[in-house]
């Protein structure tokens, strides 16, 4: 069997040298992989329990059209999400077009002119800069009289407790906490760390709304931020919780009063959750959620494998090969635009879809610099599927995530090493 597998990788374009190098790393990771499988097992049970409790049935897979009144599937999906995240309420909709949109709805719904947003974890995700108005932008929250303040993490990645205390004022209405590092090189926050931060903020201002941008964090741990005090948790269905099957959508879970505001903002005051046809998507959204824990486990194995491979090749990686994981993103600092491009070509070449196309750097809406994106995805732009993004700017880091199966993630990483080797960046010695 071992020989057959080796032969198959050769047919896919992986050299003997790259194969042997990667195999050594994989063999050293079995203990970590077992731990990941245990978390997936727990989360799988959590999801099944929520589906059973809400008596999920095939009647919930029926399509609604038009206004979408009495969409039992939609209401049950929201009840299941609320149970999985241990919250009072959920808004899970195909009409939430992406993560940025879900975050925009959550912010705009719960803020009024004169209110202030505080980010105590540094600059938020690039697209949120336009939403909030950190970068002047048409329709931003700034245009509606909402202000923003920010406290950066300390250079060693810890919270700036004193800075946060000083930044909370009478206007502070909502604190936004981004769990994942996104396109930054700061550490991703554990759910436990988010809980400590929220508890601290509540000692200063008990009634402030604590919102967590949960993108890429779902099912990585056995608890979610809503279990440690977050009032709202927001994410995208074409990332972790969609399990690779959801073709569109976002979710907002949390306290009833805040989620209700979101529904009124997403549809219309007075209509709220009552409208929003699901057009036959419910079955896919349920099935994606069902698969999400094991899909996330595969993506996590891929991230850890990549960290160990690239560390062994001498690159700086965040997180490093041995530290605990709180999201599925792996950053690798490759040091040059050419190496970033070669890496992304490898990811693309390993894809089931569009493996024959060559990714190139491009100006993307919402991003500062040109970005190269590699993805051969079944769902366009899905980043729970194997994908890599590299902003073409120093330090020339590539952000790698996803993989619907561990085997595909593994092939993608091996292929990235193959492309870097072919262009003379790695594995050049004769040993
Ligand atoms: C992906 C992401 C978003 C935005 O989601 P989109 O679906 O791309 O709009 C926001 N915050 C974080 C941390 C993300 O990773």
JSON list of N, CA, C and O and ligand atoms in Angstrom, two decimals, residues 97-101 103 125 127-128 178-182 213-216 236 238-239 329 367 383, ligand 1:
[
{"chain": "A", "resi": 97, "resn": "UNK", "atom": "N", "xyz": [-24.90, 37.70, 3.13]},
{"chain": "A", "resi": 97, "resn": "UNK", "atom": "CA", "xyz": [-24.16, 37.28, 1.94]},
{"chain": "A", "resi": 97, "resn": "UNK", "atom": "C", "xyz": [-22.74, 36.82, 2.20]},
{"chain": "A", "resi": 97, "resn": "UNK", "atom": "O", "xyz": [-22.15, 36.14, 1.37]},
{"chain": "A", "resi": 98, "resn": "UNK", "atom": "N", "xyz": [-22.15, 37.23, 3.32]},
{"chain": "A", "resi": 98, "resn": "UNK", "atom": "CA", "xyz": [-20.78, 36.82, 3.64]},
{"chain": "A", "resi": 98, "resn": "UNK", "atom": "C", "xyz": [-20.50, 37.22, 5.09]},
{"chain": "A", "resi": 98, "resn": "UNK", "atom": "O", "xyz": [-21.36, 37.81, 5.75]},
{"chain": "A", "resi": 99, "resn": "UNK", "atom": "N", "xyz": [-19.31, 36.93, 5.55]},
{"chain": "A", "resi": 99, "resn": "UNK", "atom": "CA", "xyz": [-18.96, 37.26, 6.93]},
{"chain": "A", "resi": 99, "resn": "UNK", "atom": "C", "xyz": [-18.97, 38.76, 7.19]},
{"chain": "A", "resi": 99, "resn": "UNK", "atom": "O", "xyz": [-19.47, 39.22, 8.22]},
{"chain": "A", "resi": 100, "resn": "UNK", "atom": "N", "xyz": [-18.43, 39.51, 6.25]},
{"chain": "A", "resi": 100, "resn": "UNK", "atom": "CA", "xyz": [-18.41, 40.97, 6.40]},
{"chain": "A", "resi": 100, "resn": "UNK", "atom": "C", "xyz": [-19.83, 41.51, 6.53]},
{"chain": "A", "resi": 100, "resn": "UNK", "atom": "O", "xyz": [-20.09, 42.40, 7.35]},
{"chain": "A", "resi": 101, "resn": "UNK", "atom": "N", "xyz": [-20.73, 40.98, 5.73]},
{"chain": "A", "resi": 101, "resn": "UNK", "atom": "CA", "xyz": [-22.12, 41.43, 5.78]},
{"chain": "A", "resi": 101, "resn": "UNK", "atom": "C", "xyz": [-22.75, 41.09, 7.14]},
{"chain": "A", "resi": 101, "resn": "UNK", "atom": "O", "xyz": [-23.42, 41.93, 7.76]},
{"chain": "A", "resi": 103, "resn": "UNK", "atom": "N", "xyz": [-21.26, 40.71, 9.99]},
{"chain": "A", "resi": 103, "resn": "UNK", "atom": "CA", "xyz": [-20.67, 41.61, 10.98]},
{"chain": "A", "resi": 103, "resn": "UNK", "atom": "C", "xyz": [-21.25, 43.02, 10.85]},
{"chain": "A", "resi": 103, "resn": "UNK", "atom": "O", "xyz": [-21.52, 43.69, 11.85]},
{"chain": "A", "resi": 125, "resn": "UNK", "atom": "N", "xyz": [-10.23, 43.02, 10.93]},
{"chain": "A", "resi": 125, "resn": "UNK", "atom": "CA", "xyz": [-10.08, 42.48, 9.57]},
{"chain": "A", "resi": 125, "resn": "UNK", "atom": "C", "xyz": [-10.23, 43.58, 8.53]},
{"chain": "A", "resi": 125, "resn": "UNK", "atom": "O", "xyz": [-11.07, 44.48, 8.67]},
{"chain": "A", "resi": 127, "resn": "UNK", "atom": "N", "xyz": [-11.67, 44.17, 5.68]},
{"chain": "A", "resi": 127, "resn": "UNK", "atom": "CA", "xyz": [-12.96, 44.63, 5.14]},
{"chain": "A", "resi": 127, "resn": "UNK", "atom": "C", "xyz": [-13.76, 45.42, 6.17]},
{"chain": "A", "resi": 127, "resn": "UNK", "atom": "O", "xyz": [-14.61, 46.23, 5.79]},
{"chain": "A", "resi": 128, "resn": "UNK", "atom": "N", "xyz": [-13.48, 45.21, 7.46]},
{"chain": "A", "resi": 128, "resn": "UNK", "atom": "CA", "xyz": [-14.21, 45.92, 8.51]},
{"chain": "A", "resi": 128, "resn": "UNK", "atom": "C", "xyz": [-13.77, 47.39, 8.60]},
{"chain": "A", "resi": 128, "resn": "UNK", "atom": "O", "xyz": [-14.50, 48.23, 9.15]},
{"chain": "A", "resi": 178, "resn": "UNK", "atom": "N", "xyz": [-12.05, 40.25, 17.68]},
{"chain": "A", "resi": 178, "resn": "UNK", "atom": "CA", "xyz": [-11.79, 39.32, 16.58]},
{"chain": "A", "resi": 178, "resn": "UNK", "atom": "C", "xyz": [-10.98, 38.15, 17.10]},
{"chain": "A", "resi": 178, "resn": "UNK", "atom": "O", "xyz": [-9.87, 38.32, 17.58]},
{"chain": "A", "resi": 179, "resn": "UNK", "atom": "N", "xyz": [-11.58, 36.95, 17.00]},
{"chain": "A", "resi": 179, "resn": "UNK", "atom": "CA", "xyz": [-10.92, 35.76, 17.54]},
{"chain": "A", "resi": 179, "resn": "UNK", "atom": "C", "xyz": [-9.68, 35.39, 16.73]},
{"chain": "A", "resi": 179, "resn": "UNK", "atom": "O", "xyz": [-8.62, 35.10, 17.26]},
{"chain": "A", "resi": 180, "resn": "UNK", "atom": "N", "xyz": [-9.84, 35.40, 15.41]},
{"chain": "A", "resi": 180, "resn": "UNK", "atom": "CA", "xyz": [-8.76, 34.94, 14.53]},
{"chain": "A", "resi": 180, "resn": "UNK", "atom": "C", "xyz": [-7.81, 36.08, 14.20]},
{"chain": "A", "resi": 180, "resn": "UNK", "atom": "O", "xyz": [-8.20, 37.24, 14.18]},
{"chain": "A", "resi": 181, "resn": "UNK", "atom": "N", "xyz": [-6.59, 35.74, 13.87]},
{"chain": "A", "resi": 181, "resn": "UNK", "atom": "CA", "xyz": [-5.62, 36.76, 13.50]},
{"chain": "A", "resi": 181, "resn": "UNK", "atom": "C", "xyz": [-5.95, 37.41, 12.16]},
{"chain": "A", "resi": 181, "resn": "UNK", "atom": "O", "xyz": [-5.55, 38.52, 11.89]},
{"chain": "A", "resi": 182, "resn": "UNK", "atom": "N", "xyz": [-6.70, 36.70, 11.30]},
{"chain": "A", "resi": 182, "resn": "UNK", "atom": "CA", "xyz": [-6.96, 37.23, 9.97]},
{"chain": "A", "resi": 182, "resn": "UNK", "atom": "C", "xyz": [-5.65, 37.42, 9.22]},
{"chain": "A", "resi": 182, "resn": "UNK", "atom": "O", "xyz": [-4.79, 36.55, 9.25]},
{"chain": "A", "resi": 213, "resn": "UNK", "atom": "N", "xyz": [-16.10, 38.39, 16.51]},
{"chain": "A", "resi": 213, "resn": "UNK", "atom": "CA", "xyz": [-15.97, 37.95, 15.12]},
{"chain": "A", "resi": 213, "resn": "UNK", "atom": "C", "xyz": [-15.35, 36.56, 15.20]},
{"chain": "A", "resi": 213, "resn": "UNK", "atom": "O", "xyz": [-14.17, 36.41, 15.49]},
{"chain": "A", "resi": 214, "resn": "UNK", "atom": "N", "xyz": [-16.19, 35.55, 14.97]},
{"chain": "A", "resi": 214, "resn": "UNK", "atom": "CA", "xyz": [-15.80, 34.15, 15.21]},
{"chain": "A", "resi": 214, "resn": "UNK", "atom": "C", "xyz": [-15.27, 33.46, 13.95]},
{"chain": "A", "resi": 214, "resn": "UNK", "atom": "O", "xyz": [-15.07, 32.26, 13.94]},
{"chain": "A", "resi": 215, "resn": "UNK", "atom": "N", "xyz": [-15.07, 34.22, 12.86]},
{"chain": "A", "resi": 215, "resn": "UNK", "atom": "CA", "xyz": [-14.63, 33.63, 11.59]},
{"chain": "A", "resi": 215, "resn": "UNK", "atom": "C", "xyz": [-13.40, 32.75, 11.77]},
{"chain": "A", "resi": 215, "resn": "UNK", "atom": "O", "xyz": [-12.41, 33.19, 12.36]},
{"chain": "A", "resi": 216, "resn": "UNK", "atom": "N", "xyz": [-13.46, 31.57, 11.23]},
{"chain": "A", "resi": 216, "resn": "UNK", "atom": "CA", "xyz": [-12.38, 30.56, 11.24]},
{"chain": "A", "resi": 216, "resn": "UNK", "atom": "C", "xyz": [-12.18, 29.88, 12.59]},
{"chain": "A", "resi": 216, "resn": "UNK", "atom": "O", "xyz": [-11.30, 29.02, 12.71]},
{"chain": "A", "resi": 236, "resn": "UNK", "atom": "N", "xyz": [-19.21, 33.33, 9.03]},
{"chain": "A", "resi": 236, "resn": "UNK", "atom": "CA", "xyz": [-19.58, 33.06, 7.64]},
{"chain": "A", "resi": 236, "resn": "UNK", "atom": "C", "xyz": [-19.85, 31.58, 7.44]},
{"chain": "A", "resi": 236, "resn": "UNK", "atom": "O", "xyz": [-19.14, 30.73, 7.98]},
{"chain": "A", "resi": 238, "resn": "UNK", "atom": "N", "xyz": [-19.49, 30.12, 4.55]},
{"chain": "A", "resi": 238, "resn": "UNK", "atom": "CA", "xyz": [-18.53, 29.52, 3.61]},
{"chain": "A", "resi": 238, "resn": "UNK", "atom": "C", "xyz": [-17.16, 29.40, 4.26]},
{"chain": "A", "resi": 238, "resn": "UNK", "atom": "O", "xyz": [-16.15, 29.21, 3.61]},
{"chain": "A", "resi": 239, "resn": "UNK", "atom": "N", "xyz": [-17.17, 29.46, 5.58]},
{"chain": "A", "resi": 239, "resn": "UNK", "atom": "CA", "xyz": [-16.01, 29.05, 6.38]},
{"chain": "A", "resi": 239, "resn": "UNK", "atom": "C", "xyz": [-16.45, 27.86, 7.25]},
{"chain": "A", "resi": 239, "resn": "UNK", "atom": "O", "xyz": [-17.33, 27.11, 6.82]},
{"chain": "A", "resi": 329, "resn": "UNK", "atom": "N", "xyz": [-6.24, 29.00, 10.50]},
{"chain": "A", "resi": 329, "resn": "UNK", "atom": "CA", "xyz": [-5.33, 29.72, 9.60]},
{"chain": "A", "resi": 329, "resn": "UNK", "atom": "C", "xyz": [-3.87, 29.43, 9.94]},
{"chain": "A", "resi": 329, "resn": "UNK", "atom": "O", "xyz": [-3.48, 29.41, 11.11]},
{"chain": "A", "resi": 367, "resn": "UNK", "atom": "N", "xyz": [-9.28, 45.26, 0.27]},
{"chain": "A", "resi": 367, "resn": "UNK", "atom": "CA", "xyz": [-7.91, 44.98, 0.70]},
{"chain": "A", "resi": 367, "resn": "UNK", "atom": "C", "xyz": [-6.96, 46.10, 0.25]},
{"chain": "A", "resi": 367, "resn": "UNK", "atom": "O", "xyz": [-7.15, 46.69, -0.80]},
{"chain": "A", "resi": 383, "resn": "UNK", "atom": "N", "xyz": [-13.45, 29.48, 1.91]},
{"chain": "A", "resi": 383, "resn": "UNK", "atom": "CA", "xyz": [-12.12, 29.31, 2.50]},
{"chain": "A", "resi": 383, "resn": "UNK", "atom": "C", "xyz": [-12.12, 28.26, 3.60]},
{"chain": "A", "resi": 383, "resn": "UNK", "atom": "O", "xyz": [-11.15, 28.15, 4.34]},
{"chain": "B", "resi": 1, "resn": "LIG", "atom": "C1", "xyz": [-13.19, 36.05, 6.54]},
{"chain": "B", "resi": 1, "resn": "LIG", "atom": "C2", "xyz": [-13.23, 36.97, 7.68]},
{"chain": "B", "resi": 1, "resn": "LIG", "atom": "C3", "xyz": [-14.12, 38.04, 7.73]},
{"chain": "B", "resi": 1, "resn": "LIG", "atom": "C4", "xyz": [-14.98, 38.44, 6.57]},
{"chain": "B", "resi": 1, "resn": "LIG", "atom": "O1", "xyz": [-15.66, 37.42, 5.98]},
{"chain": "B", "resi": 1, "resn": "LIG", "atom": "P1", "xyz": [-16.04, 37.46, 4.42]},
{"chain": "B", "resi": 1, "resn": "LIG", "atom": "O2", "xyz": [-16.97, 36.31, 4.34]},
{"chain": "B", "resi": 1, "resn": "LIG", "atom": "O3", "xyz": [-14.79, 37.27, 3.64]},
{"chain": "B", "resi": 1, "resn": "LIG", "atom": "O4", "xyz": [-16.71, 38.73, 4.16]},
{"chain": "B", "resi": 1, "resn": "LIG", "atom": "C5", "xyz": [-14.13, 38.81, 8.85]},
{"chain": "B", "resi": 1, "resn": "LIG", "atom": "N1", "xyz": [-13.31, 38.58, 9.88]},
{"chain": "B", "resi": 1, "resn": "LIG", "atom": "C6", "xyz": [-12.44, 37.56, 9.87]},
{"chain": "B", "resi": 1, "resn": "LIG", "atom": "C7", "xyz": [-11.53, 37.34, 11.03]},
{"chain": "B", "resi": 1, "resn": "LIG", "atom": "C8", "xyz": [-12.37, 36.72, 8.77]},
{"chain": "B", "resi": 1, "resn": "LIG", "atom": "O5", "xyz": [-11.51, 35.72, 8.76]}
]
